XYZ file of C-alpha atoms in Angstrom:
650
model
C 20.620 -3.915 -69.139
C 18.830 -1.086 -67.353
C 20.258 0.554 -64.299
C 17.298 -0.633 -62.196
C 17.821 -4.294 -63.052
C 21.542 -3.980 -62.434
C 20.983 -2.335 -59.052
C 18.295 -4.880 -58.167
C 20.665 -7.827 -58.804
C 23.469 -6.286 -56.756
C 21.068 -5.397 -53.934
C 19.619 -8.911 -53.943
C 23.117 -10.360 -53.667
C 24.020 -7.928 -50.851
C 20.902 -8.692 -48.819
C 21.359 -12.445 -49.357
C 24.962 -12.255 -48.130
C 23.840 -10.273 -45.070
C 21.192 -12.875 -44.202
C 23.644 -15.760 -44.720
C 26.341 -14.105 -42.600
C 23.805 -13.348 -39.879
C 22.702 -17.013 -39.816
C 26.342 -18.204 -39.540
C 26.974 -15.704 -36.733
C 23.871 -16.861 -34.858
C 24.783 -20.536 -35.213
C 28.407 -20.016 -34.201
C 27.499 -18.084 -31.064
C 24.548 -20.379 -30.209
C 22.206 -17.435 -29.689
C 18.813 -16.574 -31.107
C 19.501 -12.851 -31.547
C 22.346 -11.095 -33.351
C 24.009 -8.076 -31.683
C 23.174 -4.738 -33.322
C 26.862 -4.041 -33.919
C 27.144 -7.150 -36.120
C 24.057 -6.147 -38.124
C 25.432 -2.650 -38.688
C 28.817 -3.976 -39.816
C 27.120 -6.298 -42.351
C 25.109 -3.399 -43.752
C 28.175 -1.190 -44.044
C 30.037 -3.980 -45.838
C 27.395 -5.129 -48.350
C 24.549 -2.597 -48.643
C 26.206 0.775 -47.987
C 28.478 0.694 -51.117
C 25.499 0.409 -53.476
C 22.747 2.144 -51.527
C 24.632 4.893 -49.749
C 26.515 8.004 -50.731
C 29.409 5.923 -52.079
C 27.221 4.822 -55.042
C 29.664 2.223 -56.378
C 27.288 1.393 -59.302
C 27.264 5.036 -60.472
C 23.483 5.212 -60.364
C 22.127 8.461 -61.779
C 20.071 10.328 -59.167
C 17.901 13.278 -60.153
C 18.264 16.162 -57.746
C 15.001 17.155 -56.054
C 13.364 13.751 -56.575
C 13.153 10.770 -54.208
C 15.956 8.223 -54.251
C 14.568 5.328 -56.308
C 17.163 2.977 -54.837
C 15.116 2.825 -51.605
C 12.144 1.437 -53.524
C 14.326 -1.183 -55.213
C 15.878 -2.165 -51.880
C 12.380 -2.484 -50.374
C 11.430 -4.889 -53.159
C 14.562 -6.941 -52.463
C 13.705 -7.289 -48.759
C 10.112 -8.252 -49.581
C 11.253 -10.968 -52.021
C 13.837 -12.210 -49.505
C 11.171 -12.621 -46.823
C 8.952 -14.546 -49.232
C 11.839 -16.825 -50.173
C 12.478 -17.628 -46.511
C 8.813 -18.470 -46.024
C 8.826 -20.757 -49.055
C 12.017 -22.459 -47.932
C 11.017 -23.229 -44.316
C 7.623 -24.485 -43.070
C 5.863 -22.588 -40.342
C 6.493 -25.288 -37.756
C 10.300 -24.871 -38.038
C 11.929 -22.425 -35.634
C 14.633 -21.646 -38.190
C 11.990 -19.905 -40.268
C 11.274 -17.353 -37.565
C 14.989 -16.941 -36.844
C 15.780 -16.069 -40.467
C 12.725 -13.811 -40.742
C 13.933 -11.991 -37.626
C 17.429 -11.637 -39.127
C 16.049 -10.206 -42.355
C 13.790 -7.771 -40.495
C 16.677 -6.687 -38.251
C 18.728 -5.895 -41.365
C 15.804 -3.955 -42.880
C 15.241 -2.080 -39.602
C 18.909 -1.137 -39.311
C 18.919 -0.053 -42.986
C 15.988 2.271 -42.333
C 17.847 3.770 -39.390
C 20.842 4.393 -41.692
C 18.523 6.023 -44.274
C 18.879 3.274 -46.900
C 15.125 2.543 -46.573
C 12.051 4.580 -45.714
C 11.283 4.498 -42.004
C 7.842 3.001 -42.584
C 9.123 -0.019 -44.573
C 9.951 -2.314 -41.558
C 6.423 -1.954 -40.182
C 4.954 -2.578 -43.642
C 6.979 -5.770 -43.981
C 5.844 -6.949 -40.551
C 2.233 -6.250 -41.489
C 2.550 -8.380 -44.643
C 4.202 -11.210 -42.724
C 1.373 -11.282 -40.189
C -1.146 -11.475 -43.039
C 0.379 -14.666 -44.479
C 0.813 -16.512 -41.163
C -1.701 -18.542 -39.210
C -2.928 -17.407 -35.791
C -0.386 -19.624 -34.030
C 2.400 -18.325 -36.245
C 1.330 -14.725 -35.674
C 1.400 -15.289 -31.908
C 4.990 -16.570 -32.102
C 6.060 -13.865 -34.552
C 4.520 -11.120 -32.398
C 7.264 -11.792 -29.841
C 9.668 -10.172 -32.289
C 7.412 -7.118 -32.593
C 7.289 -6.735 -28.804
C 11.085 -7.019 -28.465
C 11.755 -4.434 -31.209
C 9.079 -1.994 -30.043
C 11.491 0.767 -29.116
C 13.172 0.649 -32.544
C 9.908 0.359 -34.460
C 8.167 3.352 -32.874
C 11.135 5.743 -32.827
C 10.134 9.168 -34.229
C 6.596 7.868 -34.754
C 3.854 10.495 -35.079
C 0.315 9.215 -34.342
C -2.111 9.786 -37.175
C 0.339 9.547 -40.068
C 3.308 7.551 -41.314
C 4.372 4.763 -39.014
C 1.561 5.522 -36.593
C -1.124 4.668 -39.176
C 0.665 1.474 -40.277
C 1.088 0.311 -36.692
C -2.552 1.003 -35.848
C -3.797 -0.705 -39.029
C -1.612 -3.754 -38.417
C -2.839 -4.251 -34.835
C -6.497 -3.646 -35.691
C -6.312 -6.158 -38.530
C -4.869 -8.749 -36.182
C -7.621 -8.082 -33.632
C -10.261 -8.665 -36.317
C -8.778 -12.073 -37.110
C -8.579 -13.205 -33.493
C -11.345 -14.743 -31.431
C -12.051 -13.057 -28.124
C -12.940 -16.441 -26.616
C -10.000 -18.582 -27.783
C -7.262 -15.952 -28.259
C -7.987 -13.722 -25.280
C -4.392 -13.554 -24.090
C -3.084 -12.690 -27.574
C -5.713 -9.962 -27.899
C -4.556 -8.564 -24.586
C -0.936 -8.565 -25.739
C -1.847 -6.586 -28.861
C -3.880 -4.069 -26.870
C -1.070 -3.645 -24.349
C 1.391 -3.170 -27.203
C -0.795 -0.405 -28.641
C -1.243 1.215 -25.244
C 2.522 1.262 -24.667
C 3.344 2.433 -28.208
C 0.852 5.243 -28.729
C 0.811 8.351 -26.529
C -1.518 8.429 -23.565
C -3.595 11.201 -25.063
C -4.070 9.531 -28.452
C -7.757 9.684 -29.436
C -7.760 6.831 -31.920
C -8.883 4.343 -29.266
C -11.110 6.695 -27.258
C -14.910 6.592 -27.377
C -15.343 10.356 -27.059
C -19.139 10.416 -27.038
C -19.485 7.465 -24.699
C -21.593 5.390 -27.111
C -22.604 1.871 -26.078
C -22.685 -1.377 -28.002
C -26.418 -2.004 -28.312
C -26.053 -5.422 -29.920
C -28.853 -7.553 -28.425
C -28.121 -10.737 -26.502
C -30.204 -13.574 -27.933
C -31.710 -16.144 -25.587
C -34.468 -18.708 -25.689
C -37.888 -17.354 -26.522
C -40.805 -17.410 -24.149
C -42.554 -20.122 -26.196
C -39.566 -22.482 -26.080
C -39.130 -21.846 -22.373
C -42.731 -22.626 -21.512
C -42.778 -25.704 -23.729
C -39.766 -27.309 -22.000
C -41.044 -29.950 -19.528
C -37.601 -30.601 -17.982
C -37.528 -27.260 -16.151
C -39.441 -26.432 -12.995
C -41.443 -23.256 -12.565
C -38.742 -21.774 -10.348
C -36.030 -22.494 -12.925
C -38.079 -20.926 -15.705
C -38.727 -17.815 -13.609
C -35.054 -17.423 -12.744
C -33.976 -17.966 -16.376
C -36.451 -15.334 -17.514
C -35.291 -12.921 -14.802
C -31.563 -13.510 -15.395
C -31.665 -12.824 -19.122
C -34.203 -10.015 -18.918
C -31.707 -7.685 -17.206
C -28.808 -8.458 -19.576
C -29.940 -5.648 -21.856
C -29.008 -3.103 -19.192
C -25.344 -4.140 -19.295
C -25.047 -3.335 -23.008
C -27.208 -0.197 -22.820
C -27.066 1.320 -19.293
C -28.968 4.550 -20.189
C -32.086 2.458 -20.737
C -32.224 1.855 -16.962
C -33.572 5.389 -16.496
C -36.569 4.776 -18.753
C -40.000 3.834 -17.382
C -39.755 1.314 -14.495
C -36.564 -0.349 -15.682
C -34.686 0.555 -12.482
C -37.178 -1.444 -10.396
C -36.745 -4.393 -12.756
C -32.961 -4.133 -12.366
C -33.316 -4.099 -8.579
C -35.497 -7.192 -8.551
C -33.200 -9.118 -10.900
C -29.970 -8.111 -9.122
C -31.346 -9.056 -5.691
C -32.461 -12.463 -6.952
C -29.125 -13.169 -8.646
C -27.158 -12.072 -5.572
C -29.240 -14.306 -3.325
C -28.702 -17.248 -5.667
C -24.957 -16.639 -5.811
C -24.718 -16.458 -2.021
C -26.600 -19.739 -1.656
C -24.314 -21.524 -4.113
C -21.182 -20.066 -2.491
C -22.343 -21.193 0.970
C -22.955 -24.713 -0.307
C -19.515 -24.870 -1.922
C -17.830 -23.722 1.272
C -19.766 -26.238 3.335
C -18.704 -29.036 0.993
C -15.059 -27.944 0.995
C -14.932 -27.603 4.785
C -14.037 -23.907 4.691
C -14.562 -22.059 7.975
C -15.615 -18.834 6.268
C -19.344 -18.284 6.159
C -21.459 -15.901 4.122
C -24.358 -14.241 5.842
C -27.466 -12.825 4.211
C -25.944 -9.370 3.832
C -22.877 -10.655 2.042
C -20.535 -10.351 5.046
C -18.075 -13.010 6.139
C -16.192 -14.137 9.170
C -12.465 -13.841 9.547
C -10.449 -15.835 7.034
C -8.220 -18.699 7.991
C -4.547 -17.873 8.350
C -2.205 -19.168 5.705
C -4.713 -19.119 2.835
C -3.722 -18.729 -0.775
C -4.336 -14.963 -0.797
C -1.422 -14.476 1.594
C 1.027 -16.056 -0.865
C 3.282 -13.328 -2.325
C 3.581 -15.310 -5.576
C -0.185 -15.618 -5.980
C -0.317 -13.077 -8.803
C 2.244 -14.958 -10.890
C 0.553 -18.290 -10.247
C -2.853 -16.908 -11.164
C -1.493 -15.448 -14.407
C 0.029 -18.791 -15.398
C -3.217 -20.564 -14.559
C -5.190 -18.120 -16.699
C -2.832 -18.494 -19.653
C -2.836 -22.292 -19.542
C -6.242 -23.477 -18.316
C -8.837 -20.740 -18.459
C -11.209 -20.331 -21.370
C -13.281 -17.208 -21.950
C -16.488 -18.244 -23.727
C -19.371 -15.936 -24.338
C -22.338 -16.313 -22.017
C -24.176 -19.335 -23.359
C -27.877 -18.485 -23.233
C -29.371 -21.959 -23.499
C -31.991 -22.620 -20.850
C -30.511 -26.063 -20.190
C -27.056 -24.665 -19.425
C -27.908 -21.907 -16.959
C -27.919 -24.190 -13.902
C -24.511 -25.591 -14.881
C -23.128 -22.115 -15.544
C -24.269 -20.950 -12.120
C -22.198 -23.706 -10.523
C -19.060 -22.413 -12.274
C -17.178 -19.948 -10.048
C -15.671 -18.182 -13.073
C -19.125 -17.591 -14.549
C -20.349 -16.082 -11.275
C -17.184 -14.001 -11.042
C -17.732 -12.576 -14.541
C -21.341 -11.659 -13.735
C -20.286 -9.973 -10.480
C -17.656 -7.881 -12.280
C -20.266 -6.825 -14.846
C -22.555 -5.706 -12.034
C -19.715 -3.709 -10.439
C -19.033 -1.919 -13.727
C -22.730 -1.133 -14.126
C -23.053 0.143 -10.556
C -20.021 2.393 -10.983
C -21.779 3.896 -13.999
C -24.950 4.428 -11.945
C -22.998 6.023 -9.080
C -22.029 8.848 -11.417
C -25.653 10.072 -11.534
C -25.938 11.119 -7.895
C -26.061 14.852 -7.272
C -22.877 14.821 -5.179
C -21.004 12.871 -7.851
C -22.203 15.266 -10.544
C -20.946 18.230 -8.517
C -17.630 16.483 -7.948
C -17.320 15.796 -11.676
C -17.997 19.440 -12.484
C -15.275 20.498 -10.058
C -12.799 18.079 -11.639
C -13.713 19.328 -15.108
C -13.288 22.936 -13.998
C -9.870 22.083 -12.555
C -8.896 20.681 -15.958
C -10.132 23.794 -17.744
C -13.175 22.152 -19.385
C -16.441 24.112 -19.472
C -18.753 21.211 -20.319
C -18.732 17.451 -20.733
C -18.038 15.883 -24.103
C -19.796 12.640 -23.105
C -23.460 12.281 -24.007
C -25.258 11.324 -20.783
C -28.983 11.215 -19.986
C -30.371 14.013 -17.742
C -31.122 11.748 -14.790
C -30.336 12.102 -11.089
C -30.226 9.057 -8.847
C -32.472 9.349 -5.790
C -31.197 8.766 -2.269
C -32.934 5.398 -1.859
C -31.702 4.197 -5.235
C -28.167 5.307 -4.457
C -28.261 3.514 -1.092
C -29.372 0.328 -2.820
C -26.481 0.636 -5.288
C -23.975 1.119 -2.444
C -25.341 -1.869 -0.491
C -25.237 -4.060 -3.585
C -21.646 -3.074 -4.298
C -20.570 -4.015 -0.770
C -22.380 -7.352 -0.923
C -20.953 -8.202 -4.340
C -17.421 -7.292 -3.255
C -17.734 -9.477 -0.152
C -18.963 -12.355 -2.290
C -16.222 -11.792 -4.856
C -13.529 -11.941 -2.173
C -14.800 -15.345 -1.060
C -14.915 -16.768 -4.594
C -12.025 -19.175 -5.141
C -9.381 -19.213 -6.451
C -7.454 -16.079 -5.426
C -10.544 -14.192 -4.256
C -8.748 -11.441 -2.348
C -6.170 -10.812 -5.060
C -8.738 -10.891 -7.847
C -10.968 -8.396 -6.021
C -8.093 -5.995 -5.410
C -7.212 -6.094 -9.112
C -10.828 -5.388 -10.094
C -11.062 -2.433 -7.691
C -7.825 -0.983 -9.031
C -9.089 -1.241 -12.610
C -12.375 0.425 -11.643
C -10.515 3.330 -10.027
C -8.416 3.765 -13.152
C -11.569 3.612 -15.266
C -13.088 6.408 -13.187
C -10.097 8.650 -13.890
C -10.280 7.686 -17.565
C -13.949 8.731 -17.699
C -13.148 12.131 -16.201
C -10.393 12.612 -18.780
C -12.757 11.739 -21.637
C -15.503 13.955 -20.220
C -13.122 16.913 -20.251
C -12.448 16.436 -23.981
C -9.226 14.382 -23.738
C -6.886 17.305 -22.967
C -3.195 16.845 -23.606
C -1.119 15.653 -20.674
C 2.013 17.446 -21.835
C 2.383 21.023 -20.676
C 3.483 23.514 -23.346
C 7.016 24.895 -22.964
C 7.424 28.304 -21.336
C 8.621 31.035 -23.688
C 11.675 33.113 -22.881
C 9.717 36.275 -21.982
C 7.512 34.477 -19.461
C 10.507 32.677 -18.019
C 12.328 35.997 -17.632
C 9.329 37.529 -15.879
C 9.109 34.612 -13.443
C 12.822 34.874 -12.746
C 12.609 38.596 -12.022
C 9.668 38.064 -9.655
C 11.596 35.428 -7.711
C 14.943 37.244 -7.685
C 14.199 39.608 -4.720
C 13.019 36.687 -2.622
C 16.070 34.622 -3.533
C 18.475 37.513 -2.816
C 16.895 38.204 0.557
C 18.837 36.662 3.434
C 17.277 33.618 4.923
C 15.404 34.101 8.208
C 17.002 32.851 11.386
C 15.997 29.325 12.084
C 13.923 29.112 15.225
C 15.985 26.224 16.591
C 19.609 27.311 16.766
C 20.823 23.763 17.437
C 18.701 22.074 14.759
C 15.760 20.720 16.771
C 13.836 21.619 19.953
C 15.499 18.980 22.140
C 19.089 19.948 21.338
C 18.257 23.646 21.588
C 16.728 23.155 25.011
C 19.760 21.164 26.132
C 22.557 23.385 24.793
C 20.891 26.656 23.844
C 20.504 28.037 27.368
C 23.173 29.342 29.762
C 23.888 26.897 32.569
C 25.005 27.658 36.103
C 28.070 26.102 37.649
C 27.851 23.558 40.436
C 28.946 26.076 43.037
C 26.225 28.481 41.911
C 23.642 25.745 42.147
C 24.813 24.783 45.638
C 24.799 28.388 46.785
C 21.293 28.916 45.457
C 19.916 26.064 47.536
C 17.709 27.127 50.449
C 19.270 27.139 53.903
C 18.808 24.134 56.125
C 16.565 24.675 59.178
C 18.123 25.043 62.623
C 17.745 22.011 64.921
C 16.248 24.199 67.677
C 13.547 25.426 65.304
C 12.713 21.879 64.252
C 12.351 20.824 67.887
C 10.223 23.834 68.783
C 7.934 23.239 65.806
C 7.550 19.547 66.688
C 6.794 20.270 70.356
C 4.267 22.910 69.350
C 2.475 20.529 66.996
C 2.449 17.777 69.637
C 0.855 20.128 72.101
C -1.641 21.448 69.550
C -2.794 18.000 68.380
C -2.783 16.336 71.786
C -6.565 15.884 71.680
C -7.441 15.182 68.035
C -4.435 12.998 67.007
C -3.931 9.371 67.929
C -1.046 8.091 70.018
C 0.702 6.436 67.080
C 0.483 9.647 64.976
C 1.950 11.793 67.758
C 4.616 9.170 68.441
C 5.664 9.112 64.773
C 5.755 12.922 64.678
C 8.079 13.108 67.677
C 10.250 10.265 66.514
C 10.546 11.793 63.008
C 11.510 15.187 64.438
C 14.285 13.575 66.496
C 15.575 11.754 63.390
C 15.630 15.015 61.391
C 17.452 16.834 64.185
C 20.121 14.146 64.435
C 20.651 14.321 60.649
C 21.145 18.081 60.865
C 23.516 17.690 63.808
C 25.607 15.094 62.000
C 26.775 17.692 59.461
C 28.382 20.089 61.970
C 27.958 18.741 65.549
C 28.268 15.004 65.277
C 29.965 14.797 68.684
C 26.628 15.636 70.354
C 24.867 12.555 68.996
C 26.121 10.171 71.731
C 24.821 12.573 74.387
C 21.403 12.690 72.715
C 21.038 8.928 72.506
C 22.435 8.447 76.008
C 19.829 10.875 77.285
C 17.124 8.979 75.357
C 18.308 5.725 76.895
C 18.115 7.107 80.416
C 14.634 8.539 79.814
C 13.273 5.261 78.509
C 14.969 3.320 81.335
C 13.340 5.473 83.948
C 9.955 5.037 82.236
C 10.504 1.286 82.117
C 11.381 1.046 85.762
C 8.393 3.101 86.765
C 6.042 0.972 84.640
C 7.229 -2.357 86.147
C 7.108 -2.231 89.979
C 9.319 -4.837 91.524
C 11.402 -5.223 88.380
C 9.193 -7.859 86.838
C 7.534 -8.115 83.443
C 8.379 -6.943 79.979
C 8.791 -3.210 79.620
C 5.925 -1.890 77.568
C 7.900 1.135 76.533
C 10.434 -1.063 74.740
C 8.148 -1.083 71.728
C 8.684 2.632 71.330
C 12.395 2.208 71.763
C 12.500 -0.383 68.975
C 10.466 1.837 66.644
C 12.680 4.790 67.413
C 16.048 3.206 66.893
C 15.500 0.855 63.924
C 16.354 3.654 61.478
C 19.164 5.248 63.490
C 22.607 4.237 64.506
C 22.112 2.889 67.972
C 25.456 1.327 68.569
C 27.055 4.648 69.563
C 27.146 3.638 73.204
C 27.753 0.088 74.294
C 25.763 -1.188 77.203
C 26.093 -4.310 79.224
C 23.434 -6.455 80.529
C 22.991 -7.327 84.151
C 21.241 -10.286 85.472
C 19.440 -10.299 88.771
C 17.680 -13.148 90.367
C 14.660 -12.582 92.494
C 12.778 -15.149 94.386
C 9.066 -14.947 94.946
C 6.859 -16.904 97.259
C 5.326 -19.018 94.508
C 8.553 -19.924 92.839
C 11.747 -18.681 91.368
C 11.794 -16.339 88.267
C 14.877 -14.899 86.405
C 14.513 -11.325 85.106
C 16.969 -10.239 82.414
C 17.652 -6.532 82.272
C 17.750 -6.051 78.492
C 18.968 -2.871 76.813
C 16.252 -0.397 76.101
C 17.080 -0.430 72.381
C 15.921 -4.007 71.914
C 12.703 -4.288 69.948
C 9.735 -6.035 71.495
C 7.054 -7.190 69.042
C 3.360 -7.005 69.858
C 3.261 -4.104 72.319
C 0.958 -1.255 71.193
C 2.015 2.389 71.330
C 0.443 4.168 74.274
C 0.439 7.686 75.680
C 3.385 6.769 77.909
C 5.472 6.171 74.788
C 4.453 9.614 73.476
C 5.394 11.224 76.796
C 8.776 9.503 76.631
C 9.398 10.865 73.140
C 8.384 14.376 74.236
C 10.869 14.142 77.111
C 13.548 13.022 74.659
C 12.841 16.070 72.445
C 13.051 18.414 75.415
C 16.277 16.790 76.616
C 17.784 17.073 73.138
C 16.807 20.754 73.010
C 18.634 21.370 76.298
C 21.745 19.575 75.028
C 21.795 21.611 71.838
C 21.150 24.875 73.663
C 24.101 24.270 75.965
C 26.614 22.917 73.430
C 25.616 24.688 70.190
C 27.995 27.354 69.198
């Protein structure tokens, strides 16, 4: 018996025992995945003695040549996977569980250097080849979960990178873009997350377009169809005549193709707006689309405001949506136009085309050159036609974009969310185009060598050793510095710095002088208020040091007003007119300094008997106007107060 056959039998037994033990462990723990520690212990127990450095079978290894035991172990794993597939049908979940166990053991063996690192990906590629599309979609879950282990130490362009790229591309060729759209997206996302961002394998460096023609009904068949009206035939002809510009945008700049695109886009937009308005009218929506594509304010509480709208939309897409190609039959166009998803797809295609056209304005070309210069690129690597969009053409493109975006936001379901996603993708696509135009430069910066690093350190050392400048705000911020950063005076210093209070005599002299000066041009009420206010100020000043003089002042005021009252009412009858001034004078002062008593006198006239009550002069009488006599009384009070102060003031 040869050494190879002997090793093959022992390896087959070891791998079989590992798979059986893994299945028992999975069933006993009621889990679908086995912990990595259990897998490693099984390998160390069964595979390491024959495939590792222990070499329990005493296999002869030639120094300087590859270890042939890895090839034999690879054959064992391949046969084991085929046996599992023959044992279990594709509909059984146990089949995928055991395949996952076997691949986990092979993956761990490659990490322990018992297999080549590329073998697990090769086995996965062969398993995908022998499964149906449904089986591949279920089995690809395993590939997504083990991505980090599968792509470790992977170099794009050779080894595992080539196997991974070949496996995914082969799967994409088998899938239908209409029926398996979600699975295609999963594979593309897996590639995007596995390969580096700067990998050129999936980049169209020259910017070539897919010029595959879109076939539609011929002119003869269209004209011979009696079921279509002239308007329907014209719209069908116009709709499909501009489809060639989506697959080959540079052809727009030839001859009068731009005018044809304008005419077709305007007609399609108008048709879409009409259909959308009819749908909203039938559904009772309050939003309305005008001719320019604008809309009124949306209703509150709509679906776009739901925070879980993105998750719901994704589930709806995965379960219900189909992605057929554009069916070009003349009898189906009217039905397709009624489908909101068809209109949404056409609008997105227009937005992509208009973004391409926006790059041919002079300002956008200058901006692109600046971005390329910032990236260190001298010229574009993309092949673009030498065409510059005119101002009128650019304005039409901008207006069409705004109208299409407004219409897209109103297209149910999830119009707002869908539009935001499309705009985000278009912005990312713009950055991607700039990166391709600059020749796909690497995103990683090269490491700095020791000499350059030393030079940078020496240039920064003087600045780092220099003491830091004093911060302009010593207390941290302007407010705290203004509050605590200045020297403050004590309360006694503040009180001493206050200006001196005026002397009462000076206040009286100034008031009397003003009363005399303005005796002609000021009214009686103004002069009365001036005199009364001066007396109030004088009494306030006197209360601080000479409060004992206040009763004399108010007693003098009382006598002055009493004499004026008696002189104004001959015979002691009537209401004293001057009492109004007394009330206005004493409402703000303390008038109860001196108590007065009232006297009652009875006088008898010839016509009858009338009682006159001698009220105190401080009582307010409402309704009497201020006259010159009141002003004269106040002036006399000021003069009397001045005499009192002059005599008693020390």
